[in-house]
Short mmCIF file of C-alpha atoms and ligand atoms in Angstrom, two decimals:
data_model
loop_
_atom_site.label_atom_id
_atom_site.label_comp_id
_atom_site.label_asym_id
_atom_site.label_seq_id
_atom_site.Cartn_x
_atom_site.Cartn_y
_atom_site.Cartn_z
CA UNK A 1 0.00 0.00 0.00
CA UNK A 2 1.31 3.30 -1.30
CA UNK A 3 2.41 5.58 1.88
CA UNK A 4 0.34 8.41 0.96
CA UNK A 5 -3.00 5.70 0.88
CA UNK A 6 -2.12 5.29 4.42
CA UNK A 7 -1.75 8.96 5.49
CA UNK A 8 -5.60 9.64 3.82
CA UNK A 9 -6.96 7.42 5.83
CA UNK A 10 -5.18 8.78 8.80
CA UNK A 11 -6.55 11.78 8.15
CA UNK A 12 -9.97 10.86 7.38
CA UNK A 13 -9.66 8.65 10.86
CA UNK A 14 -8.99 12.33 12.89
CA UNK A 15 -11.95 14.16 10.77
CA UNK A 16 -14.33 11.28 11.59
CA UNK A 17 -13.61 11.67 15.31
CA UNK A 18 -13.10 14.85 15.54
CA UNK A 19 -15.36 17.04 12.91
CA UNK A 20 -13.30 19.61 11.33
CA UNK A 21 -15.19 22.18 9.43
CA UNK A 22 -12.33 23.69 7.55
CA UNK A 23 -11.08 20.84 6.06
CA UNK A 24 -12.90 21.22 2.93
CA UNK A 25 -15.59 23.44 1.69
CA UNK A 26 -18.44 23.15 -0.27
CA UNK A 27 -18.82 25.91 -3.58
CA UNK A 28 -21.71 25.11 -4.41
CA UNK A 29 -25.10 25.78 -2.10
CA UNK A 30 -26.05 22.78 -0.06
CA UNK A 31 -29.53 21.69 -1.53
CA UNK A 32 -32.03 22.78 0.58
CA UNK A 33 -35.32 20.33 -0.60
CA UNK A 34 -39.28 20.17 0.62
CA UNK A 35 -38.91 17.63 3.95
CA UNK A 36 -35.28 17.69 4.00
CA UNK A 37 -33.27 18.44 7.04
CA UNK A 38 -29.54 17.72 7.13
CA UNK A 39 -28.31 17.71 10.48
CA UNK A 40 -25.89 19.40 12.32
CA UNK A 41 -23.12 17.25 12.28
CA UNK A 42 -23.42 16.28 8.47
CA UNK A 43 -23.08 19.89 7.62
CA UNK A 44 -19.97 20.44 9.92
CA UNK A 45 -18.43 17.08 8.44
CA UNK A 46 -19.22 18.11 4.84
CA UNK A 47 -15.84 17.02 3.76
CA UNK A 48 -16.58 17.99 -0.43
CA UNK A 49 -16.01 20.53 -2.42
CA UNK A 50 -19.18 20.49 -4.66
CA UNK A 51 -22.32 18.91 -5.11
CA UNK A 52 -22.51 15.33 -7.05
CA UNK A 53 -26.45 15.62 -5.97
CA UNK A 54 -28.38 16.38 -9.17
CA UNK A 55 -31.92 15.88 -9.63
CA UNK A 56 -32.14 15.32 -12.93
CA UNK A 57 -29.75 12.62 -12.92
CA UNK A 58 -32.24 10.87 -10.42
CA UNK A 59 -35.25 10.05 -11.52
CA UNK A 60 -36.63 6.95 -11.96
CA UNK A 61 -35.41 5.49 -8.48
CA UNK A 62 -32.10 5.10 -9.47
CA UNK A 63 -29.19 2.46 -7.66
CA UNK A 64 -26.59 4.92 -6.62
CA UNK A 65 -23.01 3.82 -5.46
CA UNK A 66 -21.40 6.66 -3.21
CA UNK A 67 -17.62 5.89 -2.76
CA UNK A 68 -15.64 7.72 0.43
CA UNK A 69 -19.13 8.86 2.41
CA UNK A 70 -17.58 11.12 4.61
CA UNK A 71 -20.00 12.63 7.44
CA UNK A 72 -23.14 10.97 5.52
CA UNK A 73 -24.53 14.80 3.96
CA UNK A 74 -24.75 13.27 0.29
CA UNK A 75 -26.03 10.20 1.09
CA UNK A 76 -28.50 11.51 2.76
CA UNK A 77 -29.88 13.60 -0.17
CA UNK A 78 -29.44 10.77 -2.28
CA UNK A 79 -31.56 9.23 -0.38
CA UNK A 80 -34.16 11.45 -0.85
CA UNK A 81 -34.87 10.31 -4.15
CA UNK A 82 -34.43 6.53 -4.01
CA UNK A 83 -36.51 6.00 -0.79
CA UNK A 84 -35.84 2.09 -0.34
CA UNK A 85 -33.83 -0.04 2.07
CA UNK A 86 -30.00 -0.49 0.22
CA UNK A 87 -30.33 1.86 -2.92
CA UNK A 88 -28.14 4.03 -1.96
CA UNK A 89 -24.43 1.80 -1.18
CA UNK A 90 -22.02 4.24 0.04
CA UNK A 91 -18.17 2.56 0.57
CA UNK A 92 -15.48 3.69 3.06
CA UNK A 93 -12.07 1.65 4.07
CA UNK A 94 -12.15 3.99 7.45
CA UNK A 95 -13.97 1.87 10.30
CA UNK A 96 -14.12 5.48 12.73
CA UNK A 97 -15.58 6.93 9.33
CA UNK A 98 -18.21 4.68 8.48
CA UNK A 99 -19.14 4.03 12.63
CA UNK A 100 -19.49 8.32 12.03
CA UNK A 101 -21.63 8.72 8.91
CA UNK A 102 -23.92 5.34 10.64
CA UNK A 103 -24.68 7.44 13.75
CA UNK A 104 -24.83 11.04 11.30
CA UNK A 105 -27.44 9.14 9.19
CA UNK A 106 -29.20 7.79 12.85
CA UNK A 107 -29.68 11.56 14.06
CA UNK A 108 -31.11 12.28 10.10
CA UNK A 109 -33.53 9.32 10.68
CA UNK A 110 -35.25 10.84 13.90
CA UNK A 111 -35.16 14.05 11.76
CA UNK A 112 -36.78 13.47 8.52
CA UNK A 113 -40.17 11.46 8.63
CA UNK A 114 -39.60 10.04 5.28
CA UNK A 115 -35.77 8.52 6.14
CA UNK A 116 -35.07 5.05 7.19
CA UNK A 117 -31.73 4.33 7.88
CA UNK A 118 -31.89 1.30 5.47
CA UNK A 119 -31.98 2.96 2.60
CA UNK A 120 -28.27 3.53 2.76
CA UNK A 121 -26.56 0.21 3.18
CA UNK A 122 -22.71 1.60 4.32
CA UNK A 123 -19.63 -1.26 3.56
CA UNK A 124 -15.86 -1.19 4.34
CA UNK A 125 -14.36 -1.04 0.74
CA UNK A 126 -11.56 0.61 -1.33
CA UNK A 127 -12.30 2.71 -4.34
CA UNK A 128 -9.55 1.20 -5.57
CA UNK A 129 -11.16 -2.73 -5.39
CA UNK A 130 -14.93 -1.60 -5.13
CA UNK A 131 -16.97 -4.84 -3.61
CA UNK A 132 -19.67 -4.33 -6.43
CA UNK A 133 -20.82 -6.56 -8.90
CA UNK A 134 -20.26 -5.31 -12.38
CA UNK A 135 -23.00 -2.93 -14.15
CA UNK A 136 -24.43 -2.97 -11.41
CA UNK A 137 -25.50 0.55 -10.20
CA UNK A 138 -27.33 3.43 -12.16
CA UNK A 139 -25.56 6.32 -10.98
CA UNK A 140 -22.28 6.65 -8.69
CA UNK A 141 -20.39 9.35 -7.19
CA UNK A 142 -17.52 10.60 -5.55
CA UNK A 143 -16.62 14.16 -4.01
CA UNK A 144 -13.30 14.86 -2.94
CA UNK A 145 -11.46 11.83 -2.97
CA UNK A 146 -10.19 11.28 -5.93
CA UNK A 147 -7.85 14.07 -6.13
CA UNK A 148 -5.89 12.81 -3.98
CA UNK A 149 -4.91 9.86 -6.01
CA UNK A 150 -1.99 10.25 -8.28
CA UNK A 151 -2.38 8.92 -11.67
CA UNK A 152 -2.09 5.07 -11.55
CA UNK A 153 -4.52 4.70 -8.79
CA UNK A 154 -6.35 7.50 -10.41
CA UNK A 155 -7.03 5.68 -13.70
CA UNK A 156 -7.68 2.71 -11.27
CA UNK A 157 -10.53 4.74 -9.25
CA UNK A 158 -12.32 5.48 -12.92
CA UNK A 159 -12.38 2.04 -14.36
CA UNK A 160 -13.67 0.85 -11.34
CA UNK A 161 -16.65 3.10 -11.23
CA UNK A 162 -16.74 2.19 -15.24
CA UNK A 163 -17.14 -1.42 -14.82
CA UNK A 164 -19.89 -1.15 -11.74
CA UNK A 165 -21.79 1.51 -13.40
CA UNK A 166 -24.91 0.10 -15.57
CA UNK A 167 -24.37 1.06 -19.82
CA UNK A 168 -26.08 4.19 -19.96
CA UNK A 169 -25.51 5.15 -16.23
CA UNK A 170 -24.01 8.26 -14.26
CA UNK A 171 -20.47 8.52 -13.04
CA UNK A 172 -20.79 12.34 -10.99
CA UNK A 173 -17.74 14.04 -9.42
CA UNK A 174 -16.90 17.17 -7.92
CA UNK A 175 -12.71 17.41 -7.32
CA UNK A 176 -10.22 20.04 -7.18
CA UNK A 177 -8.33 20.70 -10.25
CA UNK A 178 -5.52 23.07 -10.81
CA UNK A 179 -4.45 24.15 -13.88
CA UNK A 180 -0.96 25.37 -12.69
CA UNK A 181 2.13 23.14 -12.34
CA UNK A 182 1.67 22.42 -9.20
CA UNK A 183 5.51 22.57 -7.20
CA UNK A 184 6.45 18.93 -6.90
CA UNK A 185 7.66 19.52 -2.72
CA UNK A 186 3.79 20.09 -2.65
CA UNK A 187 2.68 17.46 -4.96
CA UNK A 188 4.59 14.56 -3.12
CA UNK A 189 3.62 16.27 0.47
CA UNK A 190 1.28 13.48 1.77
CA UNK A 191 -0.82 15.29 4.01
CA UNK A 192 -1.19 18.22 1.48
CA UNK A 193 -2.37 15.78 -0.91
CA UNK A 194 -4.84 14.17 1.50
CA UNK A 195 -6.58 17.35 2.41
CA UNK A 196 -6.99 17.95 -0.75
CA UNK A 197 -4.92 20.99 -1.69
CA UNK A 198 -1.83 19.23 -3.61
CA UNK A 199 -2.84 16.31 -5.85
CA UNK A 200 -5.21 18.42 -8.19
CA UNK A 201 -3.98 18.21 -11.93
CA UNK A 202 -5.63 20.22 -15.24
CA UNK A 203 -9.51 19.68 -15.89
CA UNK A 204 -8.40 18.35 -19.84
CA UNK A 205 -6.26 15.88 -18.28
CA UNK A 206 -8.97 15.04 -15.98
CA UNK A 207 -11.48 14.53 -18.03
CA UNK A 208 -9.23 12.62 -20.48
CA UNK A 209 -8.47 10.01 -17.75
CA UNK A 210 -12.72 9.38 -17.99
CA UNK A 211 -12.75 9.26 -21.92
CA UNK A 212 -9.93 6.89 -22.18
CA UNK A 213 -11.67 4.67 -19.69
CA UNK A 214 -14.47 4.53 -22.03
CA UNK A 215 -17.31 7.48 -20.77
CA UNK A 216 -18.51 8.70 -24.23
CA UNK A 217 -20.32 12.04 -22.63
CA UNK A 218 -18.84 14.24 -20.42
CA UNK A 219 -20.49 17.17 -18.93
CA UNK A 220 -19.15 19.80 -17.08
CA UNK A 221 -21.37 21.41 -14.84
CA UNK A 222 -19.56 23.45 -12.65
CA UNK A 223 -15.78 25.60 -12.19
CA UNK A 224 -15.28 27.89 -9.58
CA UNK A 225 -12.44 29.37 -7.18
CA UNK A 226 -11.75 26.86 -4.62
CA UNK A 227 -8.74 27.83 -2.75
CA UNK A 228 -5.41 29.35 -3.05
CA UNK A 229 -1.93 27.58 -2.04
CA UNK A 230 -0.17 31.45 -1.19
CA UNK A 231 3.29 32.21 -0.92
CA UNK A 232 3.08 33.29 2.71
CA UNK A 233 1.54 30.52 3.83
CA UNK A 234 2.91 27.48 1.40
CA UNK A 235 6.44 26.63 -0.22
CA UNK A 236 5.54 27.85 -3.47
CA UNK A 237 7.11 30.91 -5.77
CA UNK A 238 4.09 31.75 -7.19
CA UNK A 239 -0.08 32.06 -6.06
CA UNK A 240 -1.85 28.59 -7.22
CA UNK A 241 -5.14 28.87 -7.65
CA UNK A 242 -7.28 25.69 -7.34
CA UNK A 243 -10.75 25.38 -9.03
CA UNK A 244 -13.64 23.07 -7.97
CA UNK A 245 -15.16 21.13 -10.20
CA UNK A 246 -18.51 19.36 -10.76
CA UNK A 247 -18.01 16.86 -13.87
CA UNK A 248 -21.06 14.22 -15.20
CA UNK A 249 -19.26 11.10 -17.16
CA UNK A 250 -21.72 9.25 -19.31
CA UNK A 251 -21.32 5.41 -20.01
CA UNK A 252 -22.80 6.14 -23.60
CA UNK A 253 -20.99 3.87 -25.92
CA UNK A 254 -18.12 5.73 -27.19
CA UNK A 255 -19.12 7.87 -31.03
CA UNK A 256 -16.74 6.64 -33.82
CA UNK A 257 -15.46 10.23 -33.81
CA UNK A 258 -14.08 10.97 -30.40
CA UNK A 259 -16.15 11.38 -26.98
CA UNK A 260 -19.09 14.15 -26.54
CA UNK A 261 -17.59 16.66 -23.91
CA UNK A 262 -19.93 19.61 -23.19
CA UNK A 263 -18.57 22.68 -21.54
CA UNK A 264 -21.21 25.24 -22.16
CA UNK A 265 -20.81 25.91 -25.54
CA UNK A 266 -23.73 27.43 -27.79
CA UNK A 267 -24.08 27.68 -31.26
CA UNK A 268 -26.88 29.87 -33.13
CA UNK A 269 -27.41 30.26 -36.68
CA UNK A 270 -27.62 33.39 -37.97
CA UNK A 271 -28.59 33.06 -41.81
CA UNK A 272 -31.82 32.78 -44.03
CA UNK A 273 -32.49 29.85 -44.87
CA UNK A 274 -34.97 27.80 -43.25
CA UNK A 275 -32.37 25.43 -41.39
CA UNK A 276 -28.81 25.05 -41.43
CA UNK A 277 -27.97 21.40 -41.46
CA UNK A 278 -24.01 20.90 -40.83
CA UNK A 279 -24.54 17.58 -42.38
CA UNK A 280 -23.43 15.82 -39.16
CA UNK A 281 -26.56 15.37 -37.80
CA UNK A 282 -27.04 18.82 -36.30
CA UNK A 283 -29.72 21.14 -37.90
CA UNK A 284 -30.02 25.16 -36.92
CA UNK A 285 -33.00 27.43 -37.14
CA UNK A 286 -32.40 31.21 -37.37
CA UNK A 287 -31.59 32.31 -33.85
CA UNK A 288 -32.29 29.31 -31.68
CA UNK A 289 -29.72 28.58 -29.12
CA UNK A 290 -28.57 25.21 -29.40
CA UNK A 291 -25.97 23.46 -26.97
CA UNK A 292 -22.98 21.85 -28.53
CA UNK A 293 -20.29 19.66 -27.63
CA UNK A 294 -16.24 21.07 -27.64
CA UNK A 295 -16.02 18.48 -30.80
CA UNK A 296 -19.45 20.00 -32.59
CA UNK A 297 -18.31 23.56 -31.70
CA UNK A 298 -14.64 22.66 -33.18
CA UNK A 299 -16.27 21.24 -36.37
CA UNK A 300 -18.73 24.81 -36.73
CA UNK A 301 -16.18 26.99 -36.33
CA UNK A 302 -13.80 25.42 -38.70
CA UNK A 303 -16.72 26.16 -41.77
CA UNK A 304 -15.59 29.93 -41.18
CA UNK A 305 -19.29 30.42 -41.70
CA UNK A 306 -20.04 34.18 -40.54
CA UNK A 307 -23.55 33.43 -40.44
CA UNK A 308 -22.60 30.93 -37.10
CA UNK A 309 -22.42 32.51 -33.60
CA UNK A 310 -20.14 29.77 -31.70
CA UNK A 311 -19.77 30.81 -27.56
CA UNK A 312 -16.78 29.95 -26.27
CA UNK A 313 -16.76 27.51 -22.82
CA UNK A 314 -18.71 28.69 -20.03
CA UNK A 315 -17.93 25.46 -17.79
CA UNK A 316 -21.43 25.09 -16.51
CA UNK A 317 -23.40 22.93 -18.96
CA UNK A 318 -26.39 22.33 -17.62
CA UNK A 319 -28.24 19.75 -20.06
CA UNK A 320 -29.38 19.73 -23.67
CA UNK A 321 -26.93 19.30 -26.68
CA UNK A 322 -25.93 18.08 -30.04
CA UNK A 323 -24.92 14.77 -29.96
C1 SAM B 1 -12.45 14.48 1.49
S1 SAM B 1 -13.42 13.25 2.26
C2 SAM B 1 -14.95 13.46 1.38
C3 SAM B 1 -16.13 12.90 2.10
C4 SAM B 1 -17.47 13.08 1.41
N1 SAM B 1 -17.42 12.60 0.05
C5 SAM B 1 -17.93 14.52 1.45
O1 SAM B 1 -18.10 15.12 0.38
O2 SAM B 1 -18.11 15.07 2.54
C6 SAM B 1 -12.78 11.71 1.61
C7 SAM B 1 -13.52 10.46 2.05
O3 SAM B 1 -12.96 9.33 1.35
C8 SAM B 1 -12.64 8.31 2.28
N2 SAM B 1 -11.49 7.55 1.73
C9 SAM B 1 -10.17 7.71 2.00
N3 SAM B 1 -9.45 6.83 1.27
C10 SAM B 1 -10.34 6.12 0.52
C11 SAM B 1 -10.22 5.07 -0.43
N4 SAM B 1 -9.02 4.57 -0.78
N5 SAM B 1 -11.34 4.56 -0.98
C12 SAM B 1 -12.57 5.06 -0.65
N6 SAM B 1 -12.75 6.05 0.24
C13 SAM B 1 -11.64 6.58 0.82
C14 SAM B 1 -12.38 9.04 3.57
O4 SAM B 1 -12.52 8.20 4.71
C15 SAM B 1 -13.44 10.14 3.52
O5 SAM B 1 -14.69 9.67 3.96
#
C-alpha cells in the first residue's frame, strides 16, 4: 500500500472523530429540498467541495453507489430520491468513518419522517477494489477523494466506477483541479495531498483520464475558485489557484469520432435559410440557441461560416446538446 494511501486514511480517521469544518468546503449551495433536514453534524463534516447531488440525474429510483461517504450529507440527499432499504451503497475503508456517517445518518432518521436508515446500506471497501458486482448501479459518485490519487490509482478509481456503473448510467464528481504546475515539494507532500490541496492536476487531463476509460459524454457542470496555495503561507514561488469542479461522465458507448464533452458551448445560426444542417446530424433554425459539444463547436467553427455565432466555454453545462 502506497504511503500516501495510508496517510488519507489517517486523516480521514482524525476528521471522523473529531469534525473539522475547515477541512474542505463546499462551492456550491447545499440543496435545501421540501422535507429535508440535514443535520448538524453532516453539515460540519461536509468534507466535499461540490455537489454530485443532481436531480435530474435521479429520476426513476435510481441504484446509486457513493464511494468515500464522509460525514453521511450526500447520502443523505441521495436518499431522498431513491426511498428504499439499500439503494443508496455508500463505501469507506475507514472503520471510525463509516461508525461516524452510521450514527450522522441515525440523528437524520429521527429528523426526517420520510428517512429510514436502510436505505443507505454503508460497507468497508476501497475505491480502488470496489466490492460491487459489475453494471451494477445506475448512478455513482464521488466528491473529494479522488484528487488525492496520483495517476495510476487515479485511472484505477475510474475504471472501477466504469465497470460497476450500468451502460447508460451516471459517473458524478466534484474534485479540485488546478491548472498550474503544481511545485512537486507540494505534490509529493502526503498530508497536502490528503486534504486535498496538492494532488489536483488540469480539468483536460482530468477529463481525459474518464474518456480513455471509455465514458462517451462528459459534462461539465460546474468551475469555480476553490482555494489558493499562497506564498506566505505554502512553499511555493508563485499564487496557485485551485478550481472546484462538478463533472457528469456518461457510459454512452463511445461515437466513432471521439467522446461528446460539453462545456457550455452554444451555437446559433444566424442566416436565411430555413435550417442550417451541418450535415453531421445537427440542424439550426435562425436564432435558436442550441448546446454543442467542444467536438461540434470545433467542427462549426472550422466552416468559417459568418452566419454561425459559436460561444466559447462557459464550464457550466447544464443539459441539452448536439450529440
Ligand atoms: C475528502 S473526504 C470526502 C467525504 C465526502 N465525500 C464529502 O463530500 O463530505 C474523503 C472520504 O474518502 C474516504 N477515503 C479515503 N481513502 C479512501 C479510499 N481509498 N477509498 C474510498 N474512500 C476513501 C475518507 O474516509 C473520507 O470519507
Amino acid at each position: 500500500m502506497s504511503a500516501y494511501l495510508e496517510t488519507t486514511k489517517d486523516v480521514y480517521r482524525e476528521a471522523a472523530l473529531t469534525p473539522d469544518e475547515g477541512l474542505c468546503c463546499t462551492t456550491t449551495p447545499i440543496w435545501q429540498l421540501p422535507d429535508l433536514d440535514i443535520p448538524n453534524i453532516m453539515l460540519e463534516m461536509n468534507y466535499g467541495c461540490g455537489s454530485t447531488t443532481h436531480p435530474r440525474d435521479l429520476i426513476n429510483d435510481p441504484t446509486i453507489l457513493y464511494v468515500g461517504v464522509g460525514g453521511g450529507m450526500e447520502v443523505l440527499q441521495f436518499s431522498y430520491f431513491s426511498r428504499r432499504p439499500g439503494a443508496v451503497i455508500g463505501i469507506d475503508p475507514v472503520d471510525e468513518m463509516r461508525e461516524a456517517c452510521s450514527q450522522n445518518l441515525a440523528i437524520a432518521e429521527q429528523q426526517n419522517a420520510w428517512f429510514k436508515k436502510d436505505f443507505v446500506d454503508i460497507r468497508a471497501g476501497d475505491a480502488l477494489d470496489l466490492p460491487i458486482e459489475d453494471n451494477s448501479v445506475d448512478v455513482a459518485a464521488q466528491n473529494c477523494l479522488f484528487n488525492i490519487f496520483d495517476g495510476e490509482h487515479l485511472d484505477k478509481a475510474i475504471t472501477e466506477m466504469y465497470r460497476v456503473i450500468k451502460p447508460y448510467g451516471r459517473l458524478v464528481l466534484s474534485d479540485p483541479i488546478c491548472e498550474q504546475v503544481m511545485p512537486e515539494n507540494l505534490r509529493v507532500d502526503e498530508r497536502l495531498r490528503a486534504l486535498c490541496l496538492s494532488g489536483a492536476i488540469p480539468m483536460q487531463d482530468y477529463i481525459k483520464r474518464l474518456t480513455d476509460a471509455g465514458f462517451g459524454t462528459i459534462e461539465v457542470r460546474a468551475k469555480r475558485p476553490y482555494r489558493v496555495l499562497d506564498t506566505a503561507h505554502y512553499e511555493t514561488d508563485e499564487n496557485i489557484l485551485i478550481e472546484s469542479v462538478e463533472i457528469c461522465a456518461i457510459k454512452d458507448p463511445m461515437p466513432a469520432d471521439g467522446p461528446c464533452v460539453f462545456t457550455g458551448r452554444t451555437a446559433i445560426y444566424l442566416g436565411n435559410e430555413e435550417i442550417f444542417d451541418d450535415g453531421n446530424g445537427h440542424t439550426m433554425t435562425y436564432n435558436q440557441p442550441i448546446a454543442v459539444c467542444d467536438k461540434t463547436a470545433g467542427n462549426l467553427q472550422a466552416l468559417n461560416n459568418p452566419e454561425l455565432y459559436i460561444s466559447e466555454s462557459n464550464n457550466f453545462y447544464d443539459g441539452g446538446g448536439c450529440c
